[in-house]
mmCIF file of C-alpha atoms in Angstrom:
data_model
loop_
_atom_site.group_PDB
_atom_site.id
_atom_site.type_symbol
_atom_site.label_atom_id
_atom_site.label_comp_id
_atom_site.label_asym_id
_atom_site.label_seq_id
_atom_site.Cartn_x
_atom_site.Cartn_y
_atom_site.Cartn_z
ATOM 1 C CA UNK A 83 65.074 -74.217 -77.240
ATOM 2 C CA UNK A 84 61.642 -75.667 -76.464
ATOM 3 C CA UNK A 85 59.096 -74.204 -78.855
ATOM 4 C CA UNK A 86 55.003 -73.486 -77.889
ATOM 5 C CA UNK A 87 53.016 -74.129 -80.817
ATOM 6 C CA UNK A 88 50.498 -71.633 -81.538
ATOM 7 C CA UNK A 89 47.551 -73.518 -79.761
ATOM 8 C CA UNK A 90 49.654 -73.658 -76.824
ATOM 9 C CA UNK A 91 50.647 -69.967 -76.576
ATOM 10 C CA UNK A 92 47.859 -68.737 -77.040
ATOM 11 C CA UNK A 93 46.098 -71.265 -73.975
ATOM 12 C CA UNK A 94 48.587 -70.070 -71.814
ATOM 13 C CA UNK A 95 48.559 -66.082 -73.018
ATOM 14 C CA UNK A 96 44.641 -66.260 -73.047
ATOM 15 C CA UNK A 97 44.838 -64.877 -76.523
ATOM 16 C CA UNK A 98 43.203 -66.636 -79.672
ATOM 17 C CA UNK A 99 45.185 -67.800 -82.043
ATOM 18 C CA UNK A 100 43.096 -65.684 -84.202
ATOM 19 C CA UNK A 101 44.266 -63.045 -82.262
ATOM 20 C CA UNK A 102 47.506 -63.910 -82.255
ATOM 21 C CA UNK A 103 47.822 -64.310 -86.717
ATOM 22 C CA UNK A 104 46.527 -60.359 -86.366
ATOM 23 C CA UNK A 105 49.088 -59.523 -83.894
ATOM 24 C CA UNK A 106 51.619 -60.921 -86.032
ATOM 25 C CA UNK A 107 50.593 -59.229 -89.262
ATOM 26 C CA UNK A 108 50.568 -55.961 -86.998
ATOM 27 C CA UNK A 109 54.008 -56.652 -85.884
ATOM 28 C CA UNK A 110 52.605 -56.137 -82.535
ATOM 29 C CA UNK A 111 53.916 -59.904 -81.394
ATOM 30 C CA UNK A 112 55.779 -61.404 -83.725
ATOM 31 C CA UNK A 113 56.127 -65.168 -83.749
ATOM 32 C CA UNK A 114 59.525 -66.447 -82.673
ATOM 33 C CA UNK A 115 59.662 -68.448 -85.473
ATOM 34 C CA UNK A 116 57.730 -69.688 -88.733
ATOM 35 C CA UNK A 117 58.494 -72.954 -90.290
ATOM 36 C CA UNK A 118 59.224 -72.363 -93.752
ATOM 37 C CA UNK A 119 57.636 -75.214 -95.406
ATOM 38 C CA UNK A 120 54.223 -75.002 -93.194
ATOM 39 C CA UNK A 121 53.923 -71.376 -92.261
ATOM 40 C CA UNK A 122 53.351 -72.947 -88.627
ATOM 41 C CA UNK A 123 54.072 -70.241 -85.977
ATOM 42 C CA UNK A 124 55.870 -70.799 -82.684
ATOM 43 C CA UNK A 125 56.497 -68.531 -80.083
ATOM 44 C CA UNK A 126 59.304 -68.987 -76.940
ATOM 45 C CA UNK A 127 58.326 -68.565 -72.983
ATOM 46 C CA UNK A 128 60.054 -64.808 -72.920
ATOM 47 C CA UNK A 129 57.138 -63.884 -75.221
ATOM 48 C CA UNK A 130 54.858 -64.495 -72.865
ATOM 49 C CA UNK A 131 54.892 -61.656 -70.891
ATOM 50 C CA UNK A 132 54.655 -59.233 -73.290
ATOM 51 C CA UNK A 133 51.426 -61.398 -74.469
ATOM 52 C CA UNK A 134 49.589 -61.603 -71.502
ATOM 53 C CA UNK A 135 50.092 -57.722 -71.458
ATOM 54 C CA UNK A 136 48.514 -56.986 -74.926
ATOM 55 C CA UNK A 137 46.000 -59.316 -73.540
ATOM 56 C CA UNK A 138 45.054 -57.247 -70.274
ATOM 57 C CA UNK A 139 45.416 -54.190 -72.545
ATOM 58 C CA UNK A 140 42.631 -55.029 -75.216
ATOM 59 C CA UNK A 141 40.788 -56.093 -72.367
ATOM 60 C CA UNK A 142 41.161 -52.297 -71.260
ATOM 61 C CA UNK A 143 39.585 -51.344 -74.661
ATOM 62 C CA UNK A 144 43.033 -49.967 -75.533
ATOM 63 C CA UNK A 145 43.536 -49.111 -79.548
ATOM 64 C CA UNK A 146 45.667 -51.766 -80.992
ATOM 65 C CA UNK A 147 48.535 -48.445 -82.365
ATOM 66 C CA UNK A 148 48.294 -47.559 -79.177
ATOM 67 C CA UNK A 149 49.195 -50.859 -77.414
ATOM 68 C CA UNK A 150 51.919 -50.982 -80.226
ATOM 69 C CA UNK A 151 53.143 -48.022 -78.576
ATOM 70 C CA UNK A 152 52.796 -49.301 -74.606
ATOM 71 C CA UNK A 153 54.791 -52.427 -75.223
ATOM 72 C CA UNK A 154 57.809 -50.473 -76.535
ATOM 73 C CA UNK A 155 58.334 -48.458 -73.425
ATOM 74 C CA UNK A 156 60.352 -49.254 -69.916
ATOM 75 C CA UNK A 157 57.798 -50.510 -67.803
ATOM 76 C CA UNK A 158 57.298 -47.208 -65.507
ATOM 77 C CA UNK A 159 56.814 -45.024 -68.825
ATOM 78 C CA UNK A 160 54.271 -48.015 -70.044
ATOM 79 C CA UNK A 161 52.784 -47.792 -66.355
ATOM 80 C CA UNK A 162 51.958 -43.956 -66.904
ATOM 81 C CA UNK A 163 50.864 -44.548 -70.464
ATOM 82 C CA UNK A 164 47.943 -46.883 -69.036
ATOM 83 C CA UNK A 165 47.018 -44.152 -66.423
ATOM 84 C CA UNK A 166 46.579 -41.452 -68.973
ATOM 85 C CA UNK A 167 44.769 -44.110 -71.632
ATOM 86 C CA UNK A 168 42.122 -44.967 -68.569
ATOM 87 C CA UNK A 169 41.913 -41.029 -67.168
ATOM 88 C CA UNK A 170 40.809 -40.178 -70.945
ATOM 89 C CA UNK A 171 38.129 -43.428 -70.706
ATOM 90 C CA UNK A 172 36.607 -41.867 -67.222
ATOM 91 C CA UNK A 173 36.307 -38.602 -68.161
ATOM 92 C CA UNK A 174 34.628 -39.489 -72.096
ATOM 93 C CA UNK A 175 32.411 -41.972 -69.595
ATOM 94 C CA UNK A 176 31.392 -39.329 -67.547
ATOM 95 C CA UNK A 177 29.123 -37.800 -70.275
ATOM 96 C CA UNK A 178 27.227 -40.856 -71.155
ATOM 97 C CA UNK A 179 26.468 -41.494 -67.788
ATOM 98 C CA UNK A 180 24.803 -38.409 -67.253
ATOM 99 C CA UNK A 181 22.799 -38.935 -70.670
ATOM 100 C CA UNK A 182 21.890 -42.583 -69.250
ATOM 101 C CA UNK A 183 21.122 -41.543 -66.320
ATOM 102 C CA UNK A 184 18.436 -39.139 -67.850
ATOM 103 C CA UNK A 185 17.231 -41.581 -70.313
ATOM 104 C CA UNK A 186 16.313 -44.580 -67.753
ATOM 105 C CA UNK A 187 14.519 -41.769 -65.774
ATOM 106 C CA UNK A 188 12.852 -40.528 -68.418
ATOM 107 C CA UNK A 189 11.802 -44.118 -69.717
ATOM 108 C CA UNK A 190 10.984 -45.162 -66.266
ATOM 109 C CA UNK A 191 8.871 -43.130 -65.662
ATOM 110 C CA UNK A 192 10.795 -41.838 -62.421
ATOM 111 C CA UNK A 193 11.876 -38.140 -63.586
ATOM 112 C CA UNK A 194 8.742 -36.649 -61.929
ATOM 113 C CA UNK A 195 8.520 -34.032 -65.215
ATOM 114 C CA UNK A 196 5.036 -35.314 -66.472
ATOM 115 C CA UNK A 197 3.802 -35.227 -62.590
ATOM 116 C CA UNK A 198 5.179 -31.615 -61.923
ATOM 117 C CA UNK A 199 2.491 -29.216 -61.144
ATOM 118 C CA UNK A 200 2.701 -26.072 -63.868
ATOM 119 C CA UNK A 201 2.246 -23.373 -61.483
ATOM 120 C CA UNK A 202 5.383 -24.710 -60.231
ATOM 121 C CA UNK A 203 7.754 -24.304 -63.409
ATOM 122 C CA UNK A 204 10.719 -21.759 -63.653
ATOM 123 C CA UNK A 205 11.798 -19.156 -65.436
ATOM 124 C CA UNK A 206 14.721 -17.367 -66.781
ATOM 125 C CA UNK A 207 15.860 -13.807 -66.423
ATOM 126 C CA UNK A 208 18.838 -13.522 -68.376
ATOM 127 C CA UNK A 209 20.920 -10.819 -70.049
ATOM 128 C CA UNK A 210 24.560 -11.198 -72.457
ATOM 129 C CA UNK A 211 27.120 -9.063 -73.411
ATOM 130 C CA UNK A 212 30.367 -9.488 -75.718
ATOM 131 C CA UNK A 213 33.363 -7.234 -75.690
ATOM 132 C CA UNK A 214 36.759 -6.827 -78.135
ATOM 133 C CA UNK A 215 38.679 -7.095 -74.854
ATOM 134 C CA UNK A 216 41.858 -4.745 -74.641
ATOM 135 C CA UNK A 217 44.093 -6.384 -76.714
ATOM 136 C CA UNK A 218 42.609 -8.011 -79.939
ATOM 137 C CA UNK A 219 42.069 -6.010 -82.464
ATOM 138 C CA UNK A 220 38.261 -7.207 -83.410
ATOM 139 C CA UNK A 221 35.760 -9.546 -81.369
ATOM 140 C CA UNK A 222 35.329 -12.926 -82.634
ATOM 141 C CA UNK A 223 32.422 -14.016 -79.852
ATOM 142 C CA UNK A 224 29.023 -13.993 -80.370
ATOM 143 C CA UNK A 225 26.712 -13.946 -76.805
ATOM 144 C CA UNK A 226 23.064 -14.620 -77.234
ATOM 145 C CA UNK A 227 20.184 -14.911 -74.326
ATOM 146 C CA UNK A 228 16.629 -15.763 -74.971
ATOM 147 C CA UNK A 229 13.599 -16.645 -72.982
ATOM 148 C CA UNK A 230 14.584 -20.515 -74.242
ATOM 149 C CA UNK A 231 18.263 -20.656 -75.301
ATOM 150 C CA UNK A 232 21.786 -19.089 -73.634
ATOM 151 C CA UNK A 233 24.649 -19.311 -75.893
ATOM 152 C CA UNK A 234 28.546 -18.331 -76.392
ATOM 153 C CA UNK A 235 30.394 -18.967 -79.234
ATOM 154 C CA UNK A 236 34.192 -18.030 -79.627
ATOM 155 C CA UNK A 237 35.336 -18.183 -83.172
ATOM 156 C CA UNK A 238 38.529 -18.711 -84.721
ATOM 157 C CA UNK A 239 40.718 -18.285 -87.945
ATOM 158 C CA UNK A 240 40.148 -15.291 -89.910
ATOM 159 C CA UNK A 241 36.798 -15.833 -90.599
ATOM 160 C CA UNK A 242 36.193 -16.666 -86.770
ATOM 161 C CA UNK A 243 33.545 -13.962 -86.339
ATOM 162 C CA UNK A 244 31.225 -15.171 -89.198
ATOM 163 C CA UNK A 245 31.749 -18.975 -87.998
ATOM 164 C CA UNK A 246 30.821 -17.929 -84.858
ATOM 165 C CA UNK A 247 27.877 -16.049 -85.651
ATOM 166 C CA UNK A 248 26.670 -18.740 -87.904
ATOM 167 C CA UNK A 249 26.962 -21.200 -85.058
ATOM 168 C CA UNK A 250 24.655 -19.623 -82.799
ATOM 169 C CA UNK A 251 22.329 -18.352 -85.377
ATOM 170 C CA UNK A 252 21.748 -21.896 -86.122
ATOM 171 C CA UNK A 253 20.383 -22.813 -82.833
ATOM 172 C CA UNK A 254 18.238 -19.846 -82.437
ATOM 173 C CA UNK A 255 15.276 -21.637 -83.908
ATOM 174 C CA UNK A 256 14.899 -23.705 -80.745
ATOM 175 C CA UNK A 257 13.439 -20.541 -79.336
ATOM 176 C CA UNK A 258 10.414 -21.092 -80.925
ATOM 177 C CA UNK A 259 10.158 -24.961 -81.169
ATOM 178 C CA UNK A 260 8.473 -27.226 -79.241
ATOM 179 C CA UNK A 261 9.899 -28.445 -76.129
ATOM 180 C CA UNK A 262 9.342 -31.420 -74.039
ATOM 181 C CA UNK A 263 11.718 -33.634 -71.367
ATOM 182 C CA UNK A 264 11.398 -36.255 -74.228
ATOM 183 C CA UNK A 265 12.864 -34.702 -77.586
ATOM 184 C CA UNK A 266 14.871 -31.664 -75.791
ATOM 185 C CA UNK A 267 18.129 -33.787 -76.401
ATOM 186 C CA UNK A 268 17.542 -34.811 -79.859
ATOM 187 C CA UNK A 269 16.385 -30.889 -81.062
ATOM 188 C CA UNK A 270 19.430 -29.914 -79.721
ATOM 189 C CA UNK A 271 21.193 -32.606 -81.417
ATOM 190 C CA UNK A 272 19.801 -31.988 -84.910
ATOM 191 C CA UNK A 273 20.047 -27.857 -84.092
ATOM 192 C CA UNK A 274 24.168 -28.628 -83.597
ATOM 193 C CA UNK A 275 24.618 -30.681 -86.721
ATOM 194 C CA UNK A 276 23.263 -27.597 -88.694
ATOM 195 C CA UNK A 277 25.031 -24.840 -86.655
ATOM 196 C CA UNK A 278 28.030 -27.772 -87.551
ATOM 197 C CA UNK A 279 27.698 -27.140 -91.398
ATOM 198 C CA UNK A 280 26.753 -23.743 -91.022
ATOM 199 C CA UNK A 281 29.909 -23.156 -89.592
ATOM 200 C CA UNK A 282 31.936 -25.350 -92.551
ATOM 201 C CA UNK A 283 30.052 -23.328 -95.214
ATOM 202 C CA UNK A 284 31.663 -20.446 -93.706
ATOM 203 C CA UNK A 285 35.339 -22.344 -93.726
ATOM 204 C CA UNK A 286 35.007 -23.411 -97.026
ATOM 205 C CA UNK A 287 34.676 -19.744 -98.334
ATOM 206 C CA UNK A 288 37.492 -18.785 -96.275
ATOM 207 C CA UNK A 289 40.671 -17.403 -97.899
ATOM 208 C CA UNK A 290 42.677 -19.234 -95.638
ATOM 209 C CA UNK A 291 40.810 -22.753 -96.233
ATOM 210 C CA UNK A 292 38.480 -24.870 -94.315
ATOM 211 C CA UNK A 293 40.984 -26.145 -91.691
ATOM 212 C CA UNK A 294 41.573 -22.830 -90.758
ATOM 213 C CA UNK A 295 38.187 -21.944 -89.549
ATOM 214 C CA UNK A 296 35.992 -23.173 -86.337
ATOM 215 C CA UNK A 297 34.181 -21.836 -83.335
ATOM 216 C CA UNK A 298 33.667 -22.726 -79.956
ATOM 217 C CA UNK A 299 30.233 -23.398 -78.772
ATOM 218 C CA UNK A 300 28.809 -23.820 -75.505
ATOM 219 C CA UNK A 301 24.937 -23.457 -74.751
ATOM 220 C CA UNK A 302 21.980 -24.262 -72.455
ATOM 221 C CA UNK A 303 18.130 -24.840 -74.271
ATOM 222 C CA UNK A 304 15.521 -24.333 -71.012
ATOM 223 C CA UNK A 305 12.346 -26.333 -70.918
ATOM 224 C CA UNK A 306 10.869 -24.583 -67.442
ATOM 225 C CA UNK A 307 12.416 -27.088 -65.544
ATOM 226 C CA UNK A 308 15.959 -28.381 -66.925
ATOM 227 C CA UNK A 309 18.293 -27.387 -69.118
ATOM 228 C CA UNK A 310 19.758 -29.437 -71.802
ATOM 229 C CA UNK A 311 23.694 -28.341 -72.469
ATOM 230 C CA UNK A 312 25.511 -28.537 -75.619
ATOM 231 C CA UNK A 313 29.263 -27.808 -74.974
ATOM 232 C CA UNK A 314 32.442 -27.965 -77.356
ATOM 233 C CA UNK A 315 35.620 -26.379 -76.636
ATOM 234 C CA UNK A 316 37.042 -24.075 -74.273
ATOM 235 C CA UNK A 317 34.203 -21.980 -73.532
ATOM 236 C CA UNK A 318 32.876 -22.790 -70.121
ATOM 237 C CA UNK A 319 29.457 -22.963 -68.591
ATOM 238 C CA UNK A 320 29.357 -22.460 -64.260
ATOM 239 C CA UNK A 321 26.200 -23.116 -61.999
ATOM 240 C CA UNK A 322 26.321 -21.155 -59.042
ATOM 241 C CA UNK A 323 23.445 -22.927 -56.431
ATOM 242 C CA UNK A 324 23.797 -22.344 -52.715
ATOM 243 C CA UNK A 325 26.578 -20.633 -53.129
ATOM 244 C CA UNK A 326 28.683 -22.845 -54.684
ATOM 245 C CA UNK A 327 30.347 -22.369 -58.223
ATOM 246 C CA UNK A 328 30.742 -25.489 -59.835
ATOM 247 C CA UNK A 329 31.673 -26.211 -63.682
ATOM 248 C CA UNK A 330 28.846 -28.096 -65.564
ATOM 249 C CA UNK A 331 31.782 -28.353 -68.867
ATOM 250 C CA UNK A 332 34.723 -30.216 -69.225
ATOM 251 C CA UNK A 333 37.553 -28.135 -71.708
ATOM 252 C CA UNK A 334 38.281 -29.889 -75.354
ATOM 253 C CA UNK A 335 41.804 -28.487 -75.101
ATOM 254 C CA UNK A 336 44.976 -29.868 -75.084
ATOM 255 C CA UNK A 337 46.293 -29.039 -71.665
ATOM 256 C CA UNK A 338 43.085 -30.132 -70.192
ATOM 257 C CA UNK A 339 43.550 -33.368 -71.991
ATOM 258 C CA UNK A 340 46.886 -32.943 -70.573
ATOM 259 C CA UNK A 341 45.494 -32.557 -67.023
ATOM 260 C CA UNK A 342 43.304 -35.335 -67.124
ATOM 261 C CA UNK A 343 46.406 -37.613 -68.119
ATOM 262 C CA UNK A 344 48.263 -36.918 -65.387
ATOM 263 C CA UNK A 345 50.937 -35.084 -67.313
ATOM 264 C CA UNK A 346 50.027 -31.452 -66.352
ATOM 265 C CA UNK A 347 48.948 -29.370 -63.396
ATOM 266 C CA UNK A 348 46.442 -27.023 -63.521
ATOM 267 C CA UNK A 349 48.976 -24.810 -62.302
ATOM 268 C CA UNK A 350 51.120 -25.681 -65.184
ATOM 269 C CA UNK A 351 48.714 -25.451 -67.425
ATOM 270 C CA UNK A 352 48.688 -21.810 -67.088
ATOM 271 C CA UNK A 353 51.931 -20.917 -68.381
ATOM 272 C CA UNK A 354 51.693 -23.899 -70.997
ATOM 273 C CA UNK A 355 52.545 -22.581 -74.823
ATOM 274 C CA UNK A 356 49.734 -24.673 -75.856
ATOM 275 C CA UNK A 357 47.202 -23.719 -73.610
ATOM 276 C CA UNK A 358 45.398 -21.991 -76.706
ATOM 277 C CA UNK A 359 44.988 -24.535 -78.203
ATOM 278 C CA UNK A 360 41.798 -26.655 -78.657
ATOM 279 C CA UNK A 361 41.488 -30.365 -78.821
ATOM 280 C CA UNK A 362 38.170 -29.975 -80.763
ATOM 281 C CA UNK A 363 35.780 -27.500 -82.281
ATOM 282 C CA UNK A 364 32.871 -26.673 -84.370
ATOM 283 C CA UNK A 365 33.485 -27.498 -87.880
ATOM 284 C CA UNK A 366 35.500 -29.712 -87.792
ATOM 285 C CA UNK A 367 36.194 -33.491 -89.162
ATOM 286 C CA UNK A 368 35.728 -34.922 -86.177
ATOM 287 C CA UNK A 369 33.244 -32.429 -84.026
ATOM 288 C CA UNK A 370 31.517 -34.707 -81.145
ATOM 289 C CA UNK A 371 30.061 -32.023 -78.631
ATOM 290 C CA UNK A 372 28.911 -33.064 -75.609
ATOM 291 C CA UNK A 373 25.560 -33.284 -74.334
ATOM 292 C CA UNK A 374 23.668 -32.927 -71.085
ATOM 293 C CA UNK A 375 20.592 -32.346 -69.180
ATOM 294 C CA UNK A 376 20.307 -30.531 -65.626
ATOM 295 C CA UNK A 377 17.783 -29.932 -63.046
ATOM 296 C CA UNK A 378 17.087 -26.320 -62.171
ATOM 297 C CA UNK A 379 16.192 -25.143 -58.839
ATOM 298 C CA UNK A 380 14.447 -22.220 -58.307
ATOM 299 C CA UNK A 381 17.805 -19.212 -56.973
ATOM 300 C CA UNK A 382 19.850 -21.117 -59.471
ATOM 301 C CA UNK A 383 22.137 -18.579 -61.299
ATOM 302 C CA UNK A 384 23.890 -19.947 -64.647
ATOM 303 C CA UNK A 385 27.126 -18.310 -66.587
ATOM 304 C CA UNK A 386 27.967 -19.219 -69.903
ATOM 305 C CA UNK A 387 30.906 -17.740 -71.150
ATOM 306 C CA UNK A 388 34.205 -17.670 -73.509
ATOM 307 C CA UNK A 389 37.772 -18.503 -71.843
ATOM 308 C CA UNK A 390 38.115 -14.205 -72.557
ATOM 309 C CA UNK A 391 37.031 -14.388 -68.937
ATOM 310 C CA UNK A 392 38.483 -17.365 -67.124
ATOM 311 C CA UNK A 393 41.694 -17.030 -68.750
ATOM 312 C CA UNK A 394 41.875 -13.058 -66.973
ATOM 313 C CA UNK A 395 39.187 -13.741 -64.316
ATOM 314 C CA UNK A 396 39.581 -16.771 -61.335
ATOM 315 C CA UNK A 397 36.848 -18.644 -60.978
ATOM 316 C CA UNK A 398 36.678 -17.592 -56.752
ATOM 317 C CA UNK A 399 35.875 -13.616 -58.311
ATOM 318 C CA UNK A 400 33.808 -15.474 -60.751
ATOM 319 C CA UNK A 401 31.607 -16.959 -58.000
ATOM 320 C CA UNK A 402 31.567 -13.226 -55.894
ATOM 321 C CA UNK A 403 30.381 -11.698 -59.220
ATOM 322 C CA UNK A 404 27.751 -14.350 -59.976
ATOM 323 C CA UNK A 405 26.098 -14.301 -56.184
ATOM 324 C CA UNK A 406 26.629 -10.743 -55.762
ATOM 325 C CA UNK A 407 22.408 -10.308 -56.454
ATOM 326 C CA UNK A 408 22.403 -8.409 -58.939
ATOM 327 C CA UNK A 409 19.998 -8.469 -61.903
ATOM 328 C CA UNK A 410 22.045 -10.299 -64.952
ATOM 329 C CA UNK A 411 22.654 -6.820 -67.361
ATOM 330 C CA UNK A 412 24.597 -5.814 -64.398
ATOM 331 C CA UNK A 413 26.493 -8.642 -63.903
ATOM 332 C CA UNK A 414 27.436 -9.646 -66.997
ATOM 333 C CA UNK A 415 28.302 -6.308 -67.278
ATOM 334 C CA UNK A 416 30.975 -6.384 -64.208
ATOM 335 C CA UNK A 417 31.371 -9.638 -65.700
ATOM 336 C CA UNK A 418 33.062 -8.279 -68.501
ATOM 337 C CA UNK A 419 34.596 -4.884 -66.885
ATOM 338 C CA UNK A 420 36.652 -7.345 -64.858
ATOM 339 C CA UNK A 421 38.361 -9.234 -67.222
ATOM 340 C CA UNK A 422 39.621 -6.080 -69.137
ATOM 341 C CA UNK A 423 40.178 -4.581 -65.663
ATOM 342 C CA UNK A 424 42.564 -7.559 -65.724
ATOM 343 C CA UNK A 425 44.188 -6.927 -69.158
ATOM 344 C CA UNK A 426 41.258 -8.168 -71.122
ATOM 345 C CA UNK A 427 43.568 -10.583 -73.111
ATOM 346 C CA UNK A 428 40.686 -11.949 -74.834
ATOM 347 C CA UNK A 429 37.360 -11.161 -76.536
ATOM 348 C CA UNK A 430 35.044 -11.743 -73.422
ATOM 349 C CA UNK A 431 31.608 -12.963 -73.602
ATOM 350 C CA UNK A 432 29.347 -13.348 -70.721
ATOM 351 C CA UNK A 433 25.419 -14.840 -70.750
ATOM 352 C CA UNK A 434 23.946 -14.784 -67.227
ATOM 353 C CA UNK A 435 20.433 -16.185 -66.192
ATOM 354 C CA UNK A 436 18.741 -16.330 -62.976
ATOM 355 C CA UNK A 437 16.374 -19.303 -62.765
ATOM 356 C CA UNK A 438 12.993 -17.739 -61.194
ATOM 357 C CA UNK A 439 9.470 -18.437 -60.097
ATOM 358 C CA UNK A 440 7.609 -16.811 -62.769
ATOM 359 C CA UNK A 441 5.773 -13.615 -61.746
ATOM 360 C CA UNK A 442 4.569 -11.878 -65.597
ATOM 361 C CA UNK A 443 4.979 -12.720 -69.071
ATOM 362 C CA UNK A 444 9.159 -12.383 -69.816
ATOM 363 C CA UNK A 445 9.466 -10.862 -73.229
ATOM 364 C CA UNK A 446 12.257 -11.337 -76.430
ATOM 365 C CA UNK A 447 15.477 -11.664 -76.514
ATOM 366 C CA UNK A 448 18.664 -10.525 -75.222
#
């Protein structure tokens, strides 16, 4: 057999030979053969193949375990491997784009904010409510509404109610701080890190230990005309503009990782045994919430909320609820009398705001 020397494998692989030591010492491609007296490596033609596609693959950005993993598997299998890796890569991508697409307006100078006339600005009318549900026996949610910030927060592990709590009381200092298109995002940011360690203080004097204890946390911080959005877990927050429900968060569960894969329908994600259970939370090692910012439109009505409703409630009763026009006590209200209508599987928590022209001086908070 004919034997490529390193230099020539990796010309005709478009690896480095760099590359191709590390591979090697990863057992990810191993040499055909070594000569004992040099340590020379040389590789045969068959390897080829299976070089060129660790090649494409890094060039995907793929983890080098993972690759490991790809080039085991029949090629179909491998094939649906590299649809789920890239699905996971769009929808992480998604939420930097959005933040980019802020920042170059904002640093353009193109956002229109510092040109918007102030008699023009919006404001909220909001109202939140938080129930047991029918079949837990205590509520872990905490709901909050204020003239600045709308929160949920769904906790979990025995000492879910205080992490929760804890969460939200750590943002609600944003009411009062000073707001502007420029350093909304980074308040927020710094305000989540604390509600983060707030809610690990509370897991570390757990019983039941620090891995046992997180929270849920989705909320929206209103400067008069946008609304930055902090969101991670399963709780959910819905715009309804026009008429139209749409979902401004994207789940940190495992089905909807699942879903985004390709290896789950949202119909069988309903029935799935580990549709419970979250992909990430507050508290924990590895807690990277997402972050947003969204225009407001004067009519616009906003729901934040904990999967106590949209695991009982469908988001098409959601959307009848939301643009029924009614004030937000009452819907939140009906909000949460239909999901236990529904068997209230759940502690429910509902926040809803109206985004308004301002008319008098709104007072404290819900």
């Amino acid at each position: 057999m004919e034997w490529l020397t390193i230099g020539a494998f990796a010309k005709a692989c478009r690896l480095s030979p760099k590359a191709l030591r590390l591979y090697d010492e990863l057992d990810l491609l191993k040499p055909a053969r070594v000569d004992p007296d040099t340590g020379y490596r040389y590789y045969a033609d068959a390897q080829l193949e299976r070089a060129r596609l660790v090649a494409w693959l890094r060039r995907l950005g793929m983890p080098l375990a993972r690759i490991r993993e790809v080039c085991g598997l029949p090629a179909g299998q491998a094939a649906r491997e590299v649809r789920a890796y890239w699905a996971r890569v769009e929808a992480d991508t998604a939420v930097r784009r959005d933040l980019a697409a802020f920042l170059v307006a904002h640093l353009s100078g193109e956002s229109g904010e510092s040109r918007r006339d102030p008699r023009k600005m919006l404001e909220l009318r909001y109202a939140a409510r938080s129930d047991r549900g029918q079949v837990r026996p205590s509520n872990q949610d905490t709901a909050y509404a204020g003239r600045r910030l709308l929160a949920v927060a769904d906790g979990c592990g025995p000492a879910g109610a205080s992490a929760s709590a804890a969460a939200v009381a750590a943002l609600k200092p944003l009411e009062d701080a000073e707001l502007s298109p420029g350093n909304v995002l980074n308040l927020l940011d710094e305000a989540v890190r604390s509600a983060a360690e707030a809610v690990r203080r509370v897991a570390a004097g757990s019983t039941e230990g620090p891995t046992e204890v997180g929270t849920t946390l989705t909320a929206l911080l209103w400067t008069g005309s946008r609304l930055a959005l902090v969101h991670i877990g399963d709780s959910r927050a819905y715009l309804l503009r026009d008429g139209e429900l749409f979902r401004i968060t994207h789940d940190h569960s495992v089905v909807q990782a699942l879903i985004d894969e390709g290896r789950l329908t949202p119909e069988e994600a309903e029935s799935h045994p580990q549709r419970m259970l979250l992909a990430k939370a507050l508290g924990g090692t590895a807690d990277s919430p997402d972050l947003k910012l969204h225009e407001a439109r004067a009519g616009d009505r906003y729901l934040v909320c904990s999967d106590g409703l949209t695991r009982a409630v469908p988001d098409e009763r959601i959307r009848e609820l939301l643009g029924s026009g009614t004030a937000p006590d009452v819907t939140v209200r009906a909000l949460v009398d239909e999901a236990n209508a529904l068997g209230g599987p759940d502690n429910v928590s509902c926040v809803v705001a109206h985004a308004v022209t301002p008319t008098r001086p709104q007072g404290g908070a819900g």
